[in-house]
Short mmCIF file of C-alpha atoms in Angstrom, two decimals:
data_model
loop_
_atom_site.label_atom_id
_atom_site.label_comp_id
_atom_site.label_asym_id
_atom_site.label_seq_id
_atom_site.Cartn_x
_atom_site.Cartn_y
_atom_site.Cartn_z
CA MET A 1 85.49 -13.61 -21.54
CA VAL A 2 84.43 -10.59 -23.65
CA ALA A 3 81.29 -12.53 -24.79
CA ARG A 4 80.38 -13.32 -20.99
CA ALA A 5 80.83 -9.55 -20.15
CA LEU A 6 78.40 -8.35 -22.92
CA ALA A 7 75.90 -11.10 -21.71
CA LEU A 8 75.79 -9.85 -18.11
CA LEU A 9 75.49 -6.29 -19.23
CA THR A 10 72.51 -7.00 -21.68
CA LEU A 11 70.76 -8.91 -18.77
CA ALA A 12 71.38 -6.13 -16.41
CA ALA A 13 69.74 -3.57 -18.53
CA CYS A 14 66.54 -5.76 -19.25
CA SER A 15 66.20 -6.33 -15.31
CA GLY A 16 66.60 -2.68 -14.41
CA ASN A 17 63.53 -0.98 -15.98
CA PRO A 18 60.19 -2.46 -15.70
CA ARG A 19 57.99 -2.54 -18.80
CA PRO A 20 55.11 0.08 -18.87
CA GLU A 21 52.31 -2.51 -18.13
CA GLN A 22 54.09 -3.82 -15.17
CA ALA A 23 53.67 -0.34 -13.25
CA THR A 24 51.21 -0.27 -10.68
CA HIS A 25 51.76 3.24 -8.96
CA GLY A 26 52.82 6.71 -9.99
CA PRO A 27 51.07 9.59 -11.73
CA ALA A 28 49.99 7.68 -14.64
CA HIS A 29 48.44 4.92 -12.99
CA GLU A 30 46.62 7.49 -10.41
CA ASP A 31 45.21 9.32 -13.15
CA ALA A 32 43.87 6.12 -14.73
CA ALA A 33 42.44 5.11 -11.58
CA ALA A 34 40.55 8.49 -11.01
CA GLY A 35 39.29 8.36 -14.63
CA ASP A 36 37.63 5.00 -13.96
CA ALA A 37 36.11 6.39 -10.42
CA GLY A 38 34.64 9.26 -12.57
CA ARG A 39 33.02 7.10 -15.12
CA SER A 40 31.45 5.00 -12.45
CA GLY A 41 30.29 8.02 -10.60
CA ASP A 42 28.76 9.31 -13.90
CA ALA A 43 27.08 6.07 -14.48
CA ALA A 44 25.45 6.17 -11.10
CA THR A 45 24.38 9.55 -11.78
CA ARG A 46 22.69 8.72 -15.16
CA ARG A 47 20.90 6.03 -13.50
CA PRO A 48 17.27 7.00 -13.59
CA ALA A 49 15.54 7.35 -10.33
CA THR A 50 12.15 6.01 -11.77
CA GLY A 51 11.07 2.76 -13.15
CA ASP A 52 8.34 1.36 -15.31
CA LEU A 53 5.44 -0.86 -14.56
CA GLN A 54 3.70 -3.28 -16.88
CA ILE A 55 0.16 -4.19 -15.71
CA ARG A 56 -1.93 -7.02 -16.63
CA VAL A 57 -5.51 -7.16 -16.32
CA GLU A 58 -7.19 -10.69 -16.30
CA TRP A 59 -10.69 -12.29 -15.51
CA PRO A 60 -10.10 -16.19 -15.58
CA ASP A 61 -12.85 -18.10 -17.39
CA VAL A 62 -15.01 -15.15 -18.25
CA PRO A 63 -18.66 -16.55 -18.63
CA VAL A 64 -19.92 -17.07 -22.39
CA VAL A 65 -22.70 -14.68 -21.68
CA ALA A 66 -20.20 -11.84 -20.94
CA ARG A 67 -18.32 -12.42 -24.05
CA SER A 68 -21.30 -13.04 -26.38
CA SER A 69 -23.02 -10.21 -28.19
CA PRO A 70 -26.19 -9.35 -26.41
CA GLY A 71 -28.21 -9.01 -29.61
CA ARG A 72 -28.59 -6.12 -32.21
CA THR A 73 -28.58 -2.35 -32.04
CA PRO A 74 -31.39 -0.14 -33.26
CA CYS A 75 -29.36 0.14 -36.29
CA HIS A 76 -29.64 -3.47 -36.76
CA THR A 77 -25.82 -4.09 -36.31
CA PRO A 78 -24.42 -6.43 -33.79
CA ARG A 79 -23.80 -5.19 -30.16
CA ALA A 80 -20.45 -5.66 -28.95
CA PRO A 81 -20.10 -8.09 -25.91
CA SER A 82 -19.60 -6.64 -22.19
CA VAL A 83 -15.69 -8.05 -22.77
CA ALA A 84 -13.61 -9.22 -25.44
CA PRO A 85 -11.03 -11.41 -23.22
CA THR A 86 -7.74 -12.83 -24.92
CA THR A 87 -7.18 -16.55 -25.19
CA THR A 88 -5.26 -16.22 -21.90
CA TRP A 89 -8.06 -14.27 -20.36
CA GLY A 90 -6.41 -10.80 -20.54
CA ILE A 91 -9.03 -7.88 -20.22
CA PRO A 92 -8.98 -4.93 -22.66
CA ASP A 93 -10.66 -1.74 -22.11
CA ALA A 94 -10.27 -1.72 -18.13
CA LEU A 95 -9.45 1.12 -16.41
CA VAL A 96 -6.09 1.07 -14.38
CA ILE A 97 -5.10 3.64 -11.84
CA VAL A 98 -1.70 3.72 -10.27
CA ASP A 99 -1.33 5.64 -7.29
CA ASP A 100 1.55 8.51 -7.38
CA ALA A 101 1.67 8.08 -11.10
CA VAL A 102 2.95 11.05 -13.24
CA PRO A 103 -0.20 12.87 -14.16
CA LEU A 104 -1.11 12.81 -17.74
CA VAL A 105 -2.93 15.63 -19.64
CA THR A 106 -4.84 13.89 -22.28
CA ASN A 107 -7.93 14.63 -24.56
CA ALA A 108 -10.16 11.69 -26.05
CA ARG A 109 -12.33 11.77 -29.10
CA ILE A 110 -15.45 9.33 -28.92
CA THR A 111 -17.02 8.99 -32.40
CA LEU A 112 -20.59 8.18 -33.06
CA THR A 113 -21.02 5.59 -35.84
CA ASP A 114 -24.53 4.20 -36.75
CA CYS A 115 -25.49 3.27 -32.99
CA THR A 116 -22.27 2.70 -31.67
CA LEU A 117 -19.65 4.70 -29.74
CA THR A 118 -15.99 4.08 -30.20
CA PRO A 119 -13.95 3.72 -28.21
CA ARG A 120 -16.16 2.34 -25.42
CA ILE A 121 -13.77 3.89 -22.54
CA ALA A 122 -11.17 6.71 -22.26
CA VAL A 123 -9.05 8.58 -19.97
CA ALA A 124 -9.12 12.15 -20.60
CA SER A 125 -9.12 15.85 -19.15
CA ALA A 126 -11.47 17.02 -22.28
CA LEU A 127 -13.52 15.19 -24.51
CA ALA A 128 -14.39 15.66 -28.25
CA ILE A 129 -17.59 13.98 -29.75
CA THR A 130 -17.93 13.80 -33.40
CA SER A 131 -20.77 12.10 -35.42
CA GLU A 132 -20.13 10.11 -38.75
CA LEU A 133 -23.84 10.13 -39.24
CA ASP A 134 -25.84 11.51 -42.07
CA ARG A 135 -28.57 12.62 -39.90
CA PRO A 136 -28.71 14.84 -36.58
CA ALA A 137 -28.12 12.73 -33.64
CA LYS A 138 -28.51 13.48 -29.85
CA LEU A 139 -26.15 11.95 -27.22
CA LEU A 140 -26.72 12.04 -23.46
CA LEU A 141 -23.64 12.67 -21.17
CA ARG A 142 -23.91 12.04 -17.47
CA LYS A 143 -21.59 12.71 -14.28
CA ARG A 144 -21.76 9.32 -12.73
CA GLY A 145 -19.57 9.98 -9.71
CA THR A 146 -15.69 10.19 -8.86
CA VAL A 147 -13.12 7.69 -8.87
CA ALA A 148 -12.49 8.48 -5.13
CA ALA A 149 -15.22 5.81 -4.52
CA LEU A 150 -13.46 3.07 -6.26
CA ALA A 151 -15.14 0.63 -3.63
CA THR A 152 -18.54 1.45 -5.03
CA LEU A 153 -18.06 1.98 -8.70
CA GLY A 154 -20.27 -0.92 -9.21
CA GLN A 155 -23.24 1.29 -8.11
CA LEU A 156 -22.60 4.58 -10.06
CA ALA A 157 -25.06 7.49 -9.85
CA GLU A 158 -27.74 8.00 -12.49
CA GLY A 159 -26.42 11.60 -13.15
CA GLU A 160 -28.54 14.24 -14.79
CA PRO A 161 -28.38 13.94 -18.41
CA ILE A 162 -26.74 16.75 -20.62
CA PRO A 163 -27.92 16.89 -23.97
CA VAL A 164 -25.12 16.73 -26.80
CA ILE A 165 -26.51 17.72 -30.21
CA LEU A 166 -24.67 16.61 -33.40
CA PRO A 167 -26.84 18.15 -36.14
CA ILE A 168 -24.49 16.86 -39.05
CA ALA A 169 -21.71 14.37 -40.03
CA GLY A 170 -18.39 15.72 -39.04
CA HIS A 171 -19.70 18.11 -36.55
CA THR A 172 -17.69 18.02 -33.07
CA VAL A 173 -18.62 19.00 -29.73
CA THR A 174 -15.85 19.67 -26.92
CA ILE A 175 -16.50 19.30 -23.29
CA SER A 176 -14.24 20.06 -20.47
CA LEU A 177 -14.19 17.41 -17.66
CA ASP A 178 -14.11 17.82 -13.78
CA THR A 179 -10.68 16.20 -12.72
CA GLY A 180 -11.47 13.01 -10.79
CA ALA A 181 -15.07 12.36 -12.23
CA ILE A 182 -16.62 9.48 -13.93
CA TYR A 183 -18.83 10.29 -17.04
CA SER A 184 -21.06 7.96 -19.11
CA LEU A 185 -21.91 9.04 -22.71
CA GLU A 186 -24.88 7.33 -24.36
CA THR A 187 -27.00 7.27 -27.69
CA ASP A 188 -30.61 8.41 -27.25
CA THR A 189 -32.13 5.23 -28.27
CA ALA A 190 -34.36 2.68 -26.32
CA ASP A 191 -31.47 0.44 -26.12
CA PRO A 192 -28.64 2.72 -25.90
CA ASP A 193 -24.89 2.12 -26.51
CA LEU A 194 -22.85 3.30 -23.68
CA ALA A 195 -19.08 4.66 -23.23
CA PHE A 196 -17.27 5.92 -20.01
CA ILE A 197 -15.05 8.72 -20.03
CA LEU A 198 -12.88 8.93 -16.72
CA ALA A 199 -10.83 12.26 -15.85
CA VAL A 200 -8.32 10.44 -13.91
CA PRO A 201 -4.65 12.36 -14.38
CA SER A 202 -3.00 8.83 -13.10
CA GLY A 203 -5.25 6.48 -15.21
CA TYR A 204 -4.47 4.00 -17.95
CA ILE A 205 -6.79 1.90 -20.36
CA THR A 206 -5.47 -1.53 -20.99
CA GLU A 207 -4.77 -2.52 -24.69
CA ALA A 208 -6.21 -5.36 -26.96
CA ASN A 209 -3.87 -7.79 -24.90
CA GLY A 210 -5.07 -6.97 -21.64
CA GLN A 211 -1.80 -5.02 -20.54
CA VAL A 212 -0.67 -1.27 -20.16
CA VAL A 213 2.71 0.00 -19.10
CA ALA A 214 2.70 3.08 -17.02
CA ARG A 215 6.20 4.97 -17.13
CA GLY A 216 8.25 7.10 -15.07
CA LEU A 217 7.13 6.09 -11.58
CA ALA A 218 9.14 6.72 -8.54
CA ALA A 219 10.95 3.96 -6.90
CA GLY A 220 9.10 2.35 -4.11
CA ALA A 221 5.47 0.75 -3.61
CA HIS A 222 2.48 1.78 -5.68
CA ALA A 223 -1.08 0.82 -5.03
CA VAL A 224 -2.83 -0.16 -8.27
CA THR A 225 -6.47 -0.41 -8.96
CA ALA A 226 -8.13 -1.87 -12.19
CA TRP A 227 -12.11 -1.33 -13.05
CA LEU A 228 -14.09 -2.87 -15.69
CA PRO A 229 -17.20 -0.97 -16.32
CA PRO A 230 -20.68 -2.37 -16.18
CA ARG A 231 -22.08 -3.50 -19.55
CA THR A 232 -25.47 -4.76 -20.65
CA ASP A 233 -26.38 -7.24 -17.79
CA GLN A 234 -22.88 -7.43 -16.52
CA PRO A 235 -21.88 -5.72 -13.26
CA ALA A 236 -18.52 -3.84 -12.75
CA ARG A 237 -15.70 -5.73 -11.71
CA ARG A 238 -12.64 -4.64 -9.64
CA GLY A 239 -9.19 -5.62 -8.63
CA ARG A 240 -6.19 -4.42 -6.51
CA GLY A 241 -2.48 -5.03 -6.11
CA THR A 242 0.57 -3.40 -5.13
CA ALA A 243 3.60 -3.00 -7.24
CA ILE A 244 7.21 -2.45 -6.14
CA ILE A 245 9.16 -0.44 -8.42
CA ALA A 246 13.12 -0.25 -8.71
CA SER A 247 14.95 2.62 -10.46
CA GLY A 248 15.59 1.79 -14.15
CA GLU A 249 13.87 -1.66 -14.10
CA LEU A 250 10.47 -2.73 -15.60
CA ALA A 251 8.31 -4.16 -12.92
CA GLU A 252 5.37 -6.58 -13.73
CA LEU A 253 2.04 -6.92 -11.84
CA THR A 254 -1.03 -9.14 -12.61
CA ILE A 255 -4.49 -8.05 -11.17
CA THR A 256 -7.44 -10.36 -11.45
CA LEU A 257 -10.90 -8.83 -11.51
CA THR A 258 -13.75 -9.74 -9.04
CA PRO A 259 -17.46 -8.93 -8.78
#
């Protein structure tokens, strides 16, 4: 009888108090729930209101004439082809304009080496021009129009030439550019090399793989325009598209260039 009474007493003690992990209400549980909700709210607050956009510019089946050297410069060096596509037809050195992109304040430098200007295209609000020649050189800077007329960029204005004198190697000339304007810089030779400078705050230049990433874009729809400058006997080419940006995500857009 004594053993049976002790067993009943032990069973009653175990069943009378639930273990801590079985509690589903009370102050401790409410505090934990409030903490979870707070962390969830903080995560929503920290989520960026902007996203990024990767743009690929392509020109399928670029003709051989456009990707071949058109001859030699007056310095007897090979002239660069109009375009140097990747094996999958990605196009480097193309201008990309993303509507409502975060304005970028940039300075660019173009260097004269032999009879060649490098890089051949740049986006900048101010331009520095440097000579690496061991002799005096003269370049010509022209304002060719504005990017507001993207539909007619294949027919750039001639522009009045502004002489840029580089008397010795290492000499640099710095020039401020009009916002939204398109400039060309050319060597002062019978067969000039040509570089384009675009004062576009929302402009980007595609890299060697034919792609570029625009960061910090507001969520929503953005119009995107791509432009490949005219070179040698090749006309300018253009392409357009629309990208949908989601907060905290990377969107992708491919633009195909057409005449």
